[in-house]
PDB file of C-alpha atoms in Angstrom:
ATOM      1  CA  ASP A  10      -4.518  38.247  31.617  1.00  0.00           C
ATOM      2  CA  GLN A  11      -2.563  38.226  34.407  1.00  0.00           C
ATOM      3  CA  GLN A  12      -4.986  38.357  37.122  1.00  0.00           C
ATOM      4  CA  VAL A  13      -2.164  38.414  39.873  1.00  0.00           C
ATOM      5  CA  LYS A  14       0.833  40.645  38.679  1.00  0.00           C
ATOM      6  CA  GLN A  15       4.259  41.073  40.626  1.00  0.00           C
ATOM      7  CA  ASN A  16       6.091  44.091  38.641  1.00  0.00           C
ATOM      8  CA  SER A  17       8.957  43.964  40.189  1.00  0.00           C
ATOM      9  CA  PRO A  18      11.173  40.556  39.180  1.00  0.00           C
ATOM     10  CA  SER A  19      13.924  41.183  40.976  1.00  0.00           C
ATOM     11  CA  LEU A  20      14.411  42.752  44.135  1.00  0.00           C
ATOM     12  CA  SER A  21      18.932  43.543  46.003  1.00  0.00           C
ATOM     13  CA  VAL A  22      18.517  44.258  49.712  1.00  0.00           C
ATOM     14  CA  GLN A  23      20.914  44.232  52.006  1.00  0.00           C
ATOM     15  CA  GLU A  24      21.606  41.915  54.986  1.00  0.00           C
ATOM     16  CA  GLY A  25      19.416  43.415  58.159  1.00  0.00           C
ATOM     17  CA  ARG A  26      17.052  45.995  56.189  1.00  0.00           C
ATOM     18  CA  ILE A  27      13.801  45.536  55.309  1.00  0.00           C
ATOM     19  CA  SER A  28      12.275  43.684  52.031  1.00  0.00           C
ATOM     20  CA  ILE A  29       9.099  44.708  51.031  1.00  0.00           C
ATOM     21  CA  LEU A  30       7.587  42.377  48.006  1.00  0.00           C
ATOM     22  CA  ASN A  31       4.558  43.732  46.181  1.00  0.00           C
ATOM     23  CA  CYS A  32       1.841  42.328  44.474  1.00  0.00           C
ATOM     24  CA  ASP A  33      -1.664  43.691  42.515  1.00  0.00           C
ATOM     25  CA  TYR A  34      -4.603  42.020  41.789  1.00  0.00           C
ATOM     26  CA  THR A  35      -7.639  42.145  39.444  1.00  0.00           C
ATOM     27  CA  ASN A  36      -9.850  39.769  40.537  1.00  0.00           C
ATOM     28  CA  SER A  37     -12.481  41.196  42.793  1.00  0.00           C
ATOM     29  CA  MET A  38     -13.198  37.396  43.872  1.00  0.00           C
ATOM     30  CA  PHE A  39     -10.207  36.574  45.485  1.00  0.00           C
ATOM     31  CA  ASP A  40     -10.746  36.295  49.225  1.00  0.00           C
ATOM     32  CA  TYR A  41      -7.157  34.022  50.067  1.00  0.00           C
ATOM     33  CA  PHE A  42      -3.960  35.683  49.527  1.00  0.00           C
ATOM     34  CA  LEU A  43      -0.841  33.535  49.849  1.00  0.00           C
ATOM     35  CA  TRP A  44       3.254  33.717  49.301  1.00  0.00           C
ATOM     36  CA  TYR A  45       5.487  31.084  49.082  1.00  0.00           C
ATOM     37  CA  LYS A  46       8.961  31.134  49.190  1.00  0.00           C
ATOM     38  CA  LYS A  47      10.824  28.507  46.005  1.00  0.00           C
ATOM     39  CA  TYR A  48      14.728  28.037  45.559  1.00  0.00           C
ATOM     40  CA  PRO A  49      16.577  26.408  42.909  1.00  0.00           C
ATOM     41  CA  ALA A  50      15.763  22.680  42.303  1.00  0.00           C
ATOM     42  CA  GLU A  51      12.988  22.939  45.215  1.00  0.00           C
ATOM     43  CA  GLY A  52       9.208  23.375  44.781  1.00  0.00           C
ATOM     44  CA  PRO A  53       7.700  26.192  46.088  1.00  0.00           C
ATOM     45  CA  THR A  54       7.033  26.308  50.098  1.00  0.00           C
ATOM     46  CA  PHE A  55       4.294  27.985  52.126  1.00  0.00           C
ATOM     47  CA  LEU A  56       5.200  31.136  53.728  1.00  0.00           C
ATOM     48  CA  ILE A  57       2.198  33.105  54.584  1.00  0.00           C
ATOM     49  CA  SER A  58      -1.601  33.823  54.485  1.00  0.00           C
ATOM     50  CA  ILE A  59      -4.157  36.090  55.128  1.00  0.00           C
ATOM     51  CA  SER A  60      -7.476  35.743  54.544  1.00  0.00           C
ATOM     52  CA  SER A  61      -9.828  39.683  53.198  1.00  0.00           C
ATOM     53  CA  ILE A  62     -11.457  39.915  56.403  1.00  0.00           C
ATOM     54  CA  LYS A  63      -7.947  40.769  57.481  1.00  0.00           C
ATOM     55  CA  ASP A  64      -5.541  43.347  56.906  1.00  0.00           C
ATOM     56  CA  LYS A  65      -1.980  42.332  58.527  1.00  0.00           C
ATOM     57  CA  ASN A  66      -0.867  39.027  59.771  1.00  0.00           C
ATOM     58  CA  GLU A  67       2.672  38.451  60.845  1.00  0.00           C
ATOM     59  CA  ASP A  68       5.030  34.969  61.570  1.00  0.00           C
ATOM     60  CA  GLY A  69       7.977  36.394  63.137  1.00  0.00           C
ATOM     61  CA  ARG A  70       9.725  38.375  60.727  1.00  0.00           C
ATOM     62  CA  PHE A  71       7.597  38.086  58.305  1.00  0.00           C
ATOM     63  CA  THR A  72       4.377  40.403  57.468  1.00  0.00           C
ATOM     64  CA  VAL A  73       2.360  40.655  54.869  1.00  0.00           C
ATOM     65  CA  PHE A  74      -0.626  43.120  54.156  1.00  0.00           C
ATOM     66  CA  LEU A  75      -3.719  44.270  52.484  1.00  0.00           C
ATOM     67  CA  ASN A  76      -4.966  46.705  50.609  1.00  0.00           C
ATOM     68  CA  LYS A  77      -8.539  45.977  49.408  1.00  0.00           C
ATOM     69  CA  SER A  78      -9.630  48.694  48.149  1.00  0.00           C
ATOM     70  CA  ALA A  79      -6.243  49.424  46.131  1.00  0.00           C
ATOM     71  CA  LYS A  80      -5.966  45.454  44.955  1.00  0.00           C
ATOM     72  CA  HIS A  81      -2.539  45.227  46.584  1.00  0.00           C
ATOM     73  CA  LEU A  82      -0.401  43.028  48.826  1.00  0.00           C
ATOM     74  CA  SER A  83       3.325  43.437  50.311  1.00  0.00           C
ATOM     75  CA  LEU A  84       5.404  41.622  51.980  1.00  0.00           C
ATOM     76  CA  HIS A  85       7.473  42.813  54.453  1.00  0.00           C
ATOM     77  CA  ILE A  86      10.699  40.753  55.779  1.00  0.00           C
ATOM     78  CA  VAL A  87      12.349  41.978  58.325  1.00  0.00           C
ATOM     79  CA  PRO A  88      15.120  42.236  59.400  1.00  0.00           C
ATOM     80  CA  SER A  89      16.357  40.368  56.101  1.00  0.00           C
ATOM     81  CA  GLN A  90      18.571  37.593  55.928  1.00  0.00           C
ATOM     82  CA  PRO A  91      21.284  35.906  52.706  1.00  0.00           C
ATOM     83  CA  GLY A  92      18.749  32.659  53.483  1.00  0.00           C
ATOM     84  CA  ASP A  93      15.866  34.660  53.021  1.00  0.00           C
ATOM     85  CA  SER A  94      17.505  34.807  48.608  1.00  0.00           C
ATOM     86  CA  ALA A  95      14.809  33.449  46.471  1.00  0.00           C
ATOM     87  CA  VAL A  96      11.837  34.010  44.380  1.00  0.00           C
ATOM     88  CA  TYR A  97       8.708  34.621  46.165  1.00  0.00           C
ATOM     89  CA  PHE A  98       5.478  34.323  44.697  1.00  0.00           C
ATOM     90  CA  CYS A  99       2.263  35.798  45.044  1.00  0.00           C
ATOM     91  CA  ALA A 100      -0.835  33.537  44.805  1.00  0.00           C
ATOM     92  CA  ALA A 101      -4.943  34.261  44.930  1.00  0.00           C
ATOM     93  CA  SER A 102      -7.326  31.553  45.360  1.00  0.00           C
ATOM     94  CA  ALA A 103     -10.836  32.234  45.031  1.00  0.00           C
ATOM     95  CA  ILE A 104     -14.093  29.283  45.791  1.00  0.00           C
ATOM     96  CA  SER A 105     -14.703  28.103  42.294  1.00  0.00           C
ATOM     97  CA  SER A 106     -16.807  26.029  40.839  1.00  0.00           C
ATOM     98  CA  GLY A 107     -17.820  23.208  43.523  1.00  0.00           C
ATOM     99  CA  SER A 108     -16.133  24.336  46.495  1.00  0.00           C
ATOM    100  CA  ALA A 109     -12.944  24.018  44.462  1.00  0.00           C
ATOM    101  CA  ARG A 110      -9.899  26.364  45.037  1.00  0.00           C
ATOM    102  CA  GLN A 111      -7.740  26.928  42.946  1.00  0.00           C
ATOM    103  CA  LEU A 112      -4.434  29.313  43.208  1.00  0.00           C
ATOM    104  CA  THR A 113      -3.198  32.086  40.665  1.00  0.00           C
ATOM    105  CA  PHE A 114       0.861  32.576  41.057  1.00  0.00           C
ATOM    106  CA  GLY A 115       2.604  35.740  40.399  1.00  0.00           C
ATOM    107  CA  SER A 116       5.071  35.510  37.876  1.00  0.00           C
ATOM    108  CA  GLY A 117       7.362  35.443  41.108  1.00  0.00           C
ATOM    109  CA  THR A 118      10.204  38.589  42.692  1.00  0.00           C
ATOM    110  CA  GLN A 119      13.566  37.217  42.902  1.00  0.00           C
ATOM    111  CA  LEU A 120      15.149  38.036  46.162  1.00  0.00           C
ATOM    112  CA  THR A 121      18.431  39.186  46.366  1.00  0.00           C
ATOM    113  CA  VAL A 122      19.214  39.784  49.843  1.00  0.00           C
ATOM    114  CA  LEU A 123      24.049  40.697  50.315  1.00  0.00           C
ATOM    115  CA  PRO A 124      25.632  40.198  52.924  1.00  0.00           C
TER     116      PRO A 124
ATOM    117  CA  LYS B  24       5.839  13.138  57.730  1.00  0.00           C
ATOM    118  CA  ALA B  25       6.716  12.758  54.267  1.00  0.00           C
ATOM    119  CA  GLY B  26       6.954  15.332  51.387  1.00  0.00           C
ATOM    120  CA  VAL B  27       5.007  15.613  48.532  1.00  0.00           C
ATOM    121  CA  THR B  28       7.611  13.137  45.949  1.00  0.00           C
ATOM    122  CA  GLN B  29       6.974  13.546  42.220  1.00  0.00           C
ATOM    123  CA  THR B  30       8.663  11.239  40.006  1.00  0.00           C
ATOM    124  CA  PRO B  31      10.873  11.376  37.838  1.00  0.00           C
ATOM    125  CA  ARG B  32      12.310  14.307  38.776  1.00  0.00           C
ATOM    126  CA  TYR B  33      14.166  14.875  35.400  1.00  0.00           C
ATOM    127  CA  LEU B  34      12.706  13.669  31.552  1.00  0.00           C
ATOM    128  CA  ILE B  35      14.017  13.984  28.236  1.00  0.00           C
ATOM    129  CA  LYS B  36      11.565  13.523  25.230  1.00  0.00           C
ATOM    130  CA  THR B  37      11.024  14.497  21.565  1.00  0.00           C
ATOM    131  CA  ARG B  38       8.138  16.363  19.880  1.00  0.00           C
ATOM    132  CA  GLY B  39       5.060  14.670  18.865  1.00  0.00           C
ATOM    133  CA  GLN B  40       6.004  11.576  22.124  1.00  0.00           C
ATOM    134  CA  GLN B  41       3.621  11.248  25.660  1.00  0.00           C
ATOM    135  CA  VAL B  42       4.808  11.186  29.028  1.00  0.00           C
ATOM    136  CA  THR B  43       3.444  10.696  32.003  1.00  0.00           C
ATOM    137  CA  LEU B  44       4.471  12.239  35.299  1.00  0.00           C
ATOM    138  CA  SER B  45       3.260  11.477  39.096  1.00  0.00           C
ATOM    139  CA  CYS B  46       2.665  12.026  41.664  1.00  0.00           C
ATOM    140  CA  SER B  47       2.549  10.880  45.778  1.00  0.00           C
ATOM    141  CA  PRO B  48       0.766  13.540  48.026  1.00  0.00           C
ATOM    142  CA  ILE B  49       0.998  13.992  51.750  1.00  0.00           C
ATOM    143  CA  SER B  50       0.247  11.206  53.590  1.00  0.00           C
ATOM    144  CA  GLY B  51      -3.730  11.953  55.021  1.00  0.00           C
ATOM    145  CA  HIS B  52      -4.153  15.018  51.970  1.00  0.00           C
ATOM    146  CA  ARG B  53      -7.110  14.175  49.549  1.00  0.00           C
ATOM    147  CA  SER B  54      -6.720  17.013  47.266  1.00  0.00           C
ATOM    148  CA  VAL B  55      -3.703  17.478  44.071  1.00  0.00           C
ATOM    149  CA  SER B  56      -3.486  20.068  41.898  1.00  0.00           C
ATOM    150  CA  TRP B  57      -0.977  20.408  38.941  1.00  0.00           C
ATOM    151  CA  TYR B  58       1.194  22.978  37.834  1.00  0.00           C
ATOM    152  CA  GLN B  59       3.137  24.587  34.696  1.00  0.00           C
ATOM    153  CA  GLN B  60       6.193  27.287  35.177  1.00  0.00           C
ATOM    154  CA  THR B  61       8.023  28.605  32.708  1.00  0.00           C
ATOM    155  CA  PRO B  62      10.655  31.157  33.128  1.00  0.00           C
ATOM    156  CA  GLY B  63       8.968  34.764  33.661  1.00  0.00           C
ATOM    157  CA  GLN B  64       5.810  33.038  33.496  1.00  0.00           C
ATOM    158  CA  GLY B  65       4.555  32.125  37.319  1.00  0.00           C
ATOM    159  CA  LEU B  66       2.608  28.588  38.187  1.00  0.00           C
ATOM    160  CA  GLN B  67       0.139  27.939  35.858  1.00  0.00           C
ATOM    161  CA  PHE B  68      -3.113  26.159  37.117  1.00  0.00           C
ATOM    162  CA  LEU B  69      -3.309  22.298  35.410  1.00  0.00           C
ATOM    163  CA  PHE B  70      -6.166  21.200  37.553  1.00  0.00           C
ATOM    164  CA  GLU B  71      -7.449  19.650  40.790  1.00  0.00           C
ATOM    165  CA  TYR B  72      -8.172  16.550  41.778  1.00  0.00           C
ATOM    166  CA  PHE B  73     -10.116  15.597  44.730  1.00  0.00           C
ATOM    167  CA  SER B  74     -11.184  12.007  46.078  1.00  0.00           C
ATOM    168  CA  GLU B  75     -10.516  10.553  42.043  1.00  0.00           C
ATOM    169  CA  THR B  76     -12.667  13.022  40.428  1.00  0.00           C
ATOM    170  CA  GLN B  77     -11.499  15.847  38.134  1.00  0.00           C
ATOM    171  CA  ARG B  78     -12.987  19.021  40.721  1.00  0.00           C
ATOM    172  CA  ASN B  79     -11.346  22.517  38.362  1.00  0.00           C
ATOM    173  CA  LYS B  80      -9.116  22.553  35.040  1.00  0.00           C
ATOM    174  CA  GLY B  81      -7.795  25.538  33.693  1.00  0.00           C
ATOM    175  CA  ASN B  82      -7.153  26.779  30.964  1.00  0.00           C
ATOM    176  CA  PHE B  83      -4.259  24.330  28.739  1.00  0.00           C
ATOM    177  CA  PRO B  84      -5.352  22.238  25.644  1.00  0.00           C
ATOM    178  CA  GLY B  85      -6.948  18.804  26.141  1.00  0.00           C
ATOM    179  CA  ARG B  86      -3.564  17.112  25.170  1.00  0.00           C
ATOM    180  CA  PHE B  87      -3.203  17.777  28.776  1.00  0.00           C
ATOM    181  CA  SER B  88      -4.714  15.228  30.755  1.00  0.00           C
ATOM    182  CA  GLY B  89      -4.665  13.482  34.385  1.00  0.00           C
ATOM    183  CA  ARG B  90      -6.498  11.216  37.528  1.00  0.00           C
ATOM    184  CA  GLN B  91      -5.766  10.873  40.891  1.00  0.00           C
ATOM    185  CA  PHE B  92      -6.278   7.055  42.365  1.00  0.00           C
ATOM    186  CA  SER B  93      -7.696   5.803  45.217  1.00  0.00           C
ATOM    187  CA  ASN B  94      -4.828   6.062  47.491  1.00  0.00           C
ATOM    188  CA  SER B  95      -4.368   9.959  46.048  1.00  0.00           C
ATOM    189  CA  ARG B  96      -1.830   9.630  44.242  1.00  0.00           C
ATOM    190  CA  SER B  97      -1.879  11.316  40.783  1.00  0.00           C
ATOM    191  CA  GLU B  98      -0.680  10.891  37.070  1.00  0.00           C
ATOM    192  CA  MET B  99      -0.742  13.723  34.698  1.00  0.00           C
ATOM    193  CA  ASN B 100       0.403  13.212  31.090  1.00  0.00           C
ATOM    194  CA  VAL B 101       0.893  15.152  28.081  1.00  0.00           C
ATOM    195  CA  SER B 102       0.600  13.168  24.670  1.00  0.00           C
ATOM    196  CA  THR B 103       1.882  14.989  21.594  1.00  0.00           C
ATOM    197  CA  LEU B 104       4.419  16.823  23.094  1.00  0.00           C
ATOM    198  CA  GLU B 105       5.199  20.385  21.600  1.00  0.00           C
ATOM    199  CA  LEU B 106       8.773  22.478  22.431  1.00  0.00           C
ATOM    200  CA  GLY B 107       6.432  24.845  24.541  1.00  0.00           C
ATOM    201  CA  ASP B 108       5.577  21.727  26.915  1.00  0.00           C
ATOM    202  CA  SER B 109       9.280  21.928  28.258  1.00  0.00           C
ATOM    203  CA  ALA B 110       8.532  23.391  31.421  1.00  0.00           C
ATOM    204  CA  LEU B 111       9.168  22.555  34.952  1.00  0.00           C
ATOM    205  CA  TYR B 112       5.266  20.862  35.963  1.00  0.00           C
ATOM    206  CA  LEU B 113       4.931  20.828  40.229  1.00  0.00           C
ATOM    207  CA  CYS B 114       2.578  18.954  41.684  1.00  0.00           C
ATOM    208  CA  ALA B 115       0.744  20.128  45.185  1.00  0.00           C
ATOM    209  CA  SER B 116      -1.196  18.559  47.620  1.00  0.00           C
ATOM    210  CA  SER B 117      -3.414  19.260  50.640  1.00  0.00           C
ATOM    211  CA  LEU B 118      -6.066  19.002  53.054  1.00  0.00           C
ATOM    212  CA  ALA B 119      -8.956  20.268  50.732  1.00  0.00           C
ATOM    213  CA  ARG B 120     -10.775  21.681  54.302  1.00  0.00           C
ATOM    214  CA  GLY B 121     -11.685  24.433  52.186  1.00  0.00           C
ATOM    215  CA  ARG B 122     -10.985  27.849  52.790  1.00  0.00           C
ATOM    216  CA  GLY B 123      -7.185  29.298  52.693  1.00  0.00           C
ATOM    217  CA  ASP B 124      -5.815  25.736  53.274  1.00  0.00           C
ATOM    218  CA  GLU B 125      -2.637  26.107  52.301  1.00  0.00           C
ATOM    219  CA  GLN B 126      -1.006  23.774  49.184  1.00  0.00           C
ATOM    220  CA  TYR B 127       2.320  21.575  49.723  1.00  0.00           C
ATOM    221  CA  PHE B 128       4.391  20.956  46.848  1.00  0.00           C
ATOM    222  CA  GLY B 129       6.916  18.570  45.271  1.00  0.00           C
ATOM    223  CA  PRO B 130      10.015  19.574  43.712  1.00  0.00           C
ATOM    224  CA  GLY B 131       8.679  18.825  40.062  1.00  0.00           C
ATOM    225  CA  THR B 132       9.763  17.222  37.603  1.00  0.00           C
ATOM    226  CA  ARG B 133      11.573  19.404  34.883  1.00  0.00           C
ATOM    227  CA  LEU B 134      10.885  18.010  31.167  1.00  0.00           C
ATOM    228  CA  THR B 135      12.758  19.123  27.921  1.00  0.00           C
ATOM    229  CA  VAL B 136      11.211  18.378  24.282  1.00  0.00           C
ATOM    230  CA  THR B 137      13.773  18.538  22.058  1.00  0.00           C
TER     231      THR B 137
END
């Protein structure tokens, strides 16, 4: 049972345009959401996060939107650059037993920004 | 500050063998988590260690085990390897301050089981 779903395995966007990556979740206990970027042969790199008490968080070209009622979040990249081409993972977190946090990841979306 | 390091970077093993992977977290980070990444499956949580204690465990068989040392370095062991264990194994460390602290990943160990 996938608790975090990224239904688009790939996305292609022209340089300079907006990239929108989507993520859906099913577990209502999730209260913190993160996006990671991964290049080949490297580990995932933290990009941006959002707490469930907010509906938007912005950091430079990256904005994450959270719609709790729809259990949906999205990552907007504006403007998109060729260097943004990577696999993007959505992750969600909840306090589990013993105050430990465990990240649950989606399966990733390969973003390709075309020059 | 040095990042998370993992050794070895690549491993080839035969079915039935066992393997030990190592992870050195960022200095000052007390939490180490392990993930398995396979094509199309994303990252699947294996376990988390904090102050030498396993705090959290994912849904993996008992063949997967780990430990953490007093210097926060962690090892992961897989016994009786199966072909399906071929994957990228990622280690991540964090300050583990509680709500919302980000995890920082190492480059991973690519394990191939033949």
